Amino acid sequence: MRVGIIGGGVTGIVAGYYLSKKGHDVVIFESEEDVGGLLGSYHISKGGVSYNIECFYHHIFRSDRELIGLIEELGLSERLLWLKGSTGYYVGGKLYPLTTPKEILKFPHLTLSDKVRLAALVLRTKFGSFDKLDQVRARDVIERIGGRRVYKNFFEPLLRSKFEDERKNISAAWLFGRIRIRSDRSAGGEHLGYMEGGFQYLIDRLKEEILKQGGKIQTDEPVTKILTEKGRISGLKSRKKSYQFDKVISTVSPRVLDAISDLDVGDLPYQGACCALFGLKRPLLDGIYWLNIAGDLPFGALIEHTNFAPRSWYGGESLLYVASYFQREDDPRWKLSEEAVTAQFIDGIKKLFPDFTADDINWWRITRTPDAGPIYRVGFKRLIKPYRTAIDDLYIAGMFSGANYPERSIEGSVRAAKACVELFEEDREK
Ligand SMILES: Cc1cc2nc3c(=O)[nH]c(=O)nc-3n(C[C@H](O)[C@H](O)[C@H](O)COP(=O)(O)OP(=O)(O)OC[C@H]3O[C@@H](n4cnc5c(N)ncnc54)[C@H](O)[C@@H]3O)c2cc1C
């Protein structure tokens, strides 16, 4: 069966891998120069050292079973390492490590009674159905169980770094889901998964397998129209030419799908991301991997990748991500030049670390996308899109699928791709 796949992110290439493995004639169309989507990497070559590093910071969790299974299936298990992921919080001009229970106990911006209520809240997140949690705001649940200070001084920076002005509308389902997956904690902190050499290894191996199994990957070729005849798929039109297909799987965002098809999926709220990566001469965050920040800055978190993965992998440099999300098309982080946005980020870092100067920076890169993921507002669940669509033989899977609720992830995209392939096969056998 001839299958066209729109989008070469994780969902598209995992679907392409399983379908070509089953003997289908698969063609993946990707608008960019390479596949990988949000999990794509920079290829850095400096001073005799070459490495891949994700354009957007990534790590995985022990509970990511399908993804870990896929890594095993592809013979990459030895590359998957469980590294310590320390966290911290920058507030009132000071950086506080908040990884271990001991560090949380020492945190001066919560009283002892706040900390007891915080523990009660964390315990409470282990229970409750997402159907009900989807109907209430995270903020309300936090304030009810943990109190106002726990919201303001502990959770608000986390919600702000992820959803900025939308933080007040985020559902408790998102928050509870986030806390539930962070289960690999011990007294010494949390362990997170990362691949030695980067997740590019996973992307490259999937690409290799798809080609070996007879599939095709056509990069730099955006799909411009999903073609139908009498309510069923007939093919795809790309910027280059038209193709006939028996079935199509689209993995692009609702915004793009709306533009290239007659489906109406634009009701699903998405946000954009703007993320800079700096190659630094020296470490900045005092050993902390993930630093949430309270304050009025154009970013919500600083992530020092080399406080997670060893600096020796990167020629001894420190790699620092500046993480920010935006919700409006007129946001300066989307509209301004890369240079102007980077200058704003550098000014922001200087406010936090006054001894930081431009001389500390060896190089920088920036990646921006309007389609970084859904905004999990209250009531989001009913907006989730099923894999089958109103057009026969057209399937959709991606960050908007049930497998990615209540938070999108690489795991969710692997699960969405597998679920879609299963339905596809089920329909074919009918
Ligand atoms: C800042 C950030 C940090 C993240 N951190 C983590 C993390 O730590 N752990 C984790 O598990 N997940 C993380 N994620 C989420 C993870 O990256 C995504 O869930 C996953 O990569 C999504 O894959 P996808 O294939 O569903 O979507 P995408 O990666 O968006 O793939 C869609 C693809 O379609 C292509 N495309 C668009 N339009 C067209 C067109 N017209 N024709 C053809 N192709 C088109 C795009 O170029 C893209 O390659 C993070 C995401 C971001 C943004």
PDB file of C-alpha atoms and ligand atoms in Angstrom, residues 5-13 29-32 34-40 55-61 64 67 162 199 221-224 251-253 255-256 260 270 273 275 289-290 323-325 369 371-373 397-400 404 408-413, ligand 1:
ATOM      1  CA  ILE A   5       3.451  10.754   5.696  1.00  0.00           C
ATOM      2  CA  ILE A   6       3.412  14.515   6.225  1.00  0.00           C
ATOM      3  CA  GLY A   7       6.109  15.674   8.657  1.00  0.00           C
ATOM      4  CA  GLY A   8       9.394  14.056   9.620  1.00  0.00           C
ATOM      5  CA  GLY A   9       9.337  14.735  13.370  1.00  0.00           C
ATOM      6  CA  VAL A  10       9.333  11.854  15.860  1.00  0.00           C
ATOM      7  CA  THR A  11       5.711  10.932  15.055  1.00  0.00           C
ATOM      8  CA  GLY A  12       6.315  10.879  11.299  1.00  0.00           C
ATOM      9  CA  ILE A  13       9.542   8.895  11.303  1.00  0.00           C
ATOM     10  CA  PHE A  29       7.643  14.543   3.342  1.00  0.00           C
ATOM     11  CA  GLU A  30       9.517  17.032   5.506  1.00  0.00           C
ATOM     12  CA  SER A  31       9.560  20.781   4.921  1.00  0.00           C
ATOM     13  CA  GLU A  32      12.959  21.333   6.573  1.00  0.00           C
ATOM     14  CA  ASP A  34      16.457  17.290   7.719  1.00  0.00           C
ATOM     15  CA  VAL A  35      14.023  15.170   9.697  1.00  0.00           C
ATOM     16  CA  GLY A  36      13.782  15.317  13.519  1.00  0.00           C
ATOM     17  CA  GLY A  37      11.294  18.171  13.973  1.00  0.00           C
ATOM     18  CA  LEU A  38      11.383  19.548  17.514  1.00  0.00           C
ATOM     19  CA  LEU A  39      13.930  16.868  18.405  1.00  0.00           C
ATOM     20  CA  GLY A  40      16.336  18.089  15.708  1.00  0.00           C
ATOM     21  CA  CYS A  55      18.146  22.739  19.296  1.00  0.00           C
ATOM     22  CA  PHE A  56      15.656  22.432  22.191  1.00  0.00           C
ATOM     23  CA  TYR A  57      16.809  20.885  25.508  1.00  0.00           C
ATOM     24  CA  HIS A  58      15.577  17.284  25.888  1.00  0.00           C
ATOM     25  CA  HIS A  59      15.656  14.507  28.460  1.00  0.00           C
ATOM     26  CA  ILE A  60      13.409  11.518  29.082  1.00  0.00           C
ATOM     27  CA  PHE A  61      11.885   9.667  32.031  1.00  0.00           C
ATOM     28  CA  ASP A  64       8.785   6.439  28.905  1.00  0.00           C
ATOM     29  CA  LEU A  67      10.410   5.104  23.718  1.00  0.00           C
ATOM     30  CA  LYS A 162       6.242  26.891  30.567  1.00  0.00           C
ATOM     31  CA  PHE A 199      19.007  12.066  20.472  1.00  0.00           C
ATOM     32  CA  GLU A 221       9.635  19.349   0.358  1.00  0.00           C
ATOM     33  CA  PRO A 222       6.652  20.831   2.245  1.00  0.00           C
ATOM     34  CA  VAL A 223       3.228  19.393   1.494  1.00  0.00           C
ATOM     35  CA  THR A 224       0.955  22.179   0.259  1.00  0.00           C
ATOM     36  CA  THR A 251       1.731  14.626  11.804  1.00  0.00           C
ATOM     37  CA  VAL A 252       1.913  18.406  11.363  1.00  0.00           C
ATOM     38  CA  SER A 253       0.439  20.935  13.800  1.00  0.00           C
ATOM     39  CA  ARG A 255      -2.219  25.284  12.210  1.00  0.00           C
ATOM     40  CA  VAL A 256      -0.484  23.634   9.225  1.00  0.00           C
ATOM     41  CA  ILE A 260      -3.325  22.179   3.713  1.00  0.00           C
ATOM     42  CA  TYR A 270      -0.729  25.889  20.547  1.00  0.00           C
ATOM     43  CA  ALA A 273       9.039  28.479  21.628  1.00  0.00           C
ATOM     44  CA  CYS A 275      15.289  28.918  22.563  1.00  0.00           C
ATOM     45  CA  TYR A 289      20.968  21.702  35.338  1.00  0.00           C
ATOM     46  CA  TRP A 290      17.535  23.333  35.327  1.00  0.00           C
ATOM     47  CA  ALA A 323      14.223  28.756  27.360  1.00  0.00           C
ATOM     48  CA  SER A 324      11.129  30.760  26.559  1.00  0.00           C
ATOM     49  CA  TYR A 325       7.643  30.198  25.200  1.00  0.00           C
ATOM     50  CA  THR A 369       8.886  27.767  16.163  1.00  0.00           C
ATOM     51  CA  ASP A 371       4.312  25.090  16.897  1.00  0.00           C
ATOM     52  CA  ALA A 372       6.115  24.077  20.104  1.00  0.00           C
ATOM     53  CA  GLY A 373       3.143  22.250  21.616  1.00  0.00           C
ATOM     54  CA  ALA A 397      -1.185  11.855  14.873  1.00  0.00           C
ATOM     55  CA  GLY A 398       1.109  14.143  16.804  1.00  0.00           C
ATOM     56  CA  MET A 399       1.330  16.400  19.811  1.00  0.00           C
ATOM     57  CA  PHE A 400      -2.455  16.984  19.637  1.00  0.00           C
ATOM     58  CA  ASN A 404       0.330  13.280  24.274  1.00  0.00           C
ATOM     59  CA  ARG A 408       3.506  16.300  24.959  1.00  0.00           C
ATOM     60  CA  SER A 409       6.751  14.344  24.879  1.00  0.00           C
ATOM     61  CA  ILE A 410       8.921  12.137  22.699  1.00  0.00           C
ATOM     62  CA  GLU A 411       7.229   9.179  24.421  1.00  0.00           C
ATOM     63  CA  GLY A 412       3.801  10.592  23.547  1.00  0.00           C
ATOM     64  CA  SER A 413       4.788  10.982  19.895  1.00  0.00           C
TER      65      SER A 413
HETATM   66  C1  LIG B   1      11.451  23.553  24.024  1.00  0.00           C
HETATM   67  C2  LIG B   1      11.043  22.107  23.966  1.00  0.00           C
HETATM   68  C3  LIG B   1      11.559  21.220  24.892  1.00  0.00           C
HETATM   69  C4  LIG B   1      11.158  19.885  24.879  1.00  0.00           C
HETATM   70  N1  LIG B   1      11.682  19.031  25.803  1.00  0.00           N
HETATM   71  C5  LIG B   1      11.285  17.750  25.823  1.00  0.00           C
HETATM   72  C6  LIG B   1      11.850  16.835  26.737  1.00  0.00           C
HETATM   73  O1  LIG B   1      12.727  17.183  27.526  1.00  0.00           O
HETATM   74  N2  LIG B   1      11.392  15.543  26.726  1.00  0.00           N
HETATM   75  C7  LIG B   1      10.442  15.115  25.863  1.00  0.00           C
HETATM   76  O2  LIG B   1      10.072  13.933  25.898  1.00  0.00           O
HETATM   77  N3  LIG B   1       9.882  15.966  24.965  1.00  0.00           N
HETATM   78  C8  LIG B   1      10.284  17.261  24.930  1.00  0.00           C
HETATM   79  N4  LIG B   1       9.754  18.114  24.005  1.00  0.00           N
HETATM   80  C9  LIG B   1       8.658  17.643  23.166  1.00  0.00           C
HETATM   81  C10 LIG B   1       9.109  16.814  21.970  1.00  0.00           C
HETATM   82  O3  LIG B   1      10.174  17.455  21.292  1.00  0.00           O
HETATM   83  C11 LIG B   1       7.920  16.682  21.029  1.00  0.00           C
HETATM   84  O4  LIG B   1       6.813  16.171  21.748  1.00  0.00           O
HETATM   85  C12 LIG B   1       8.170  15.773  19.831  1.00  0.00           C
HETATM   86  O5  LIG B   1       9.460  15.960  19.285  1.00  0.00           O
HETATM   87  C13 LIG B   1       7.099  16.098  18.778  1.00  0.00           C
HETATM   88  O6  LIG B   1       7.274  15.330  17.622  1.00  0.00           O
HETATM   89  P1  LIG B   1       6.172  15.394  16.465  1.00  0.00           P
HETATM   90  O7  LIG B   1       6.668  14.594  15.346  1.00  0.00           O
HETATM   91  O8  LIG B   1       4.848  15.018  17.033  1.00  0.00           O
HETATM   92  O9  LIG B   1       6.061  16.930  16.063  1.00  0.00           O
HETATM   93  P2  LIG B   1       7.152  17.869  15.327  1.00  0.00           P
HETATM   94  O10 LIG B   1       8.498  17.611  15.880  1.00  0.00           O
HETATM   95  O11 LIG B   1       6.604  19.252  15.395  1.00  0.00           O
HETATM   96  O12 LIG B   1       7.132  17.358  13.816  1.00  0.00           O
HETATM   97  C14 LIG B   1       6.345  17.902  12.803  1.00  0.00           C
HETATM   98  C15 LIG B   1       7.202  17.960  11.548  1.00  0.00           C
HETATM   99  O13 LIG B   1       6.403  18.406  10.450  1.00  0.00           O
HETATM  100  C16 LIG B   1       7.195  19.247   9.630  1.00  0.00           C
HETATM  101  N5  LIG B   1       6.289  20.059   8.796  1.00  0.00           N
HETATM  102  C17 LIG B   1       5.580  21.162   9.123  1.00  0.00           C
HETATM  103  N6  LIG B   1       4.845  21.573   8.085  1.00  0.00           N
HETATM  104  C18 LIG B   1       5.064  20.697   7.077  1.00  0.00           C
HETATM  105  C19 LIG B   1       4.565  20.574   5.740  1.00  0.00           C
HETATM  106  N7  LIG B   1       3.677  21.432   5.219  1.00  0.00           N
HETATM  107  N8  LIG B   1       5.011  19.535   4.983  1.00  0.00           N
HETATM  108  C20 LIG B   1       5.915  18.642   5.468  1.00  0.00           C
HETATM  109  N9  LIG B   1       6.411  18.732   6.718  1.00  0.00           N
HETATM  110  C21 LIG B   1       5.988  19.726   7.514  1.00  0.00           C
HETATM  111  C22 LIG B   1       7.994  20.045  10.651  1.00  0.00           C
HETATM  112  O14 LIG B   1       9.137  20.644  10.050  1.00  0.00           O
HETATM  113  C23 LIG B   1       8.357  18.942  11.655  1.00  0.00           C
HETATM  114  O15 LIG B   1       9.567  18.298  11.312  1.00  0.00           O
HETATM  115  C24 LIG B   1      10.187  19.439  23.944  1.00  0.00           C
HETATM  116  C25 LIG B   1       9.690  20.336  22.990  1.00  0.00           C
HETATM  117  C26 LIG B   1      10.117  21.659  22.991  1.00  0.00           C
HETATM  118  C27 LIG B   1       9.576  22.615  21.974  1.00  0.00           C
END
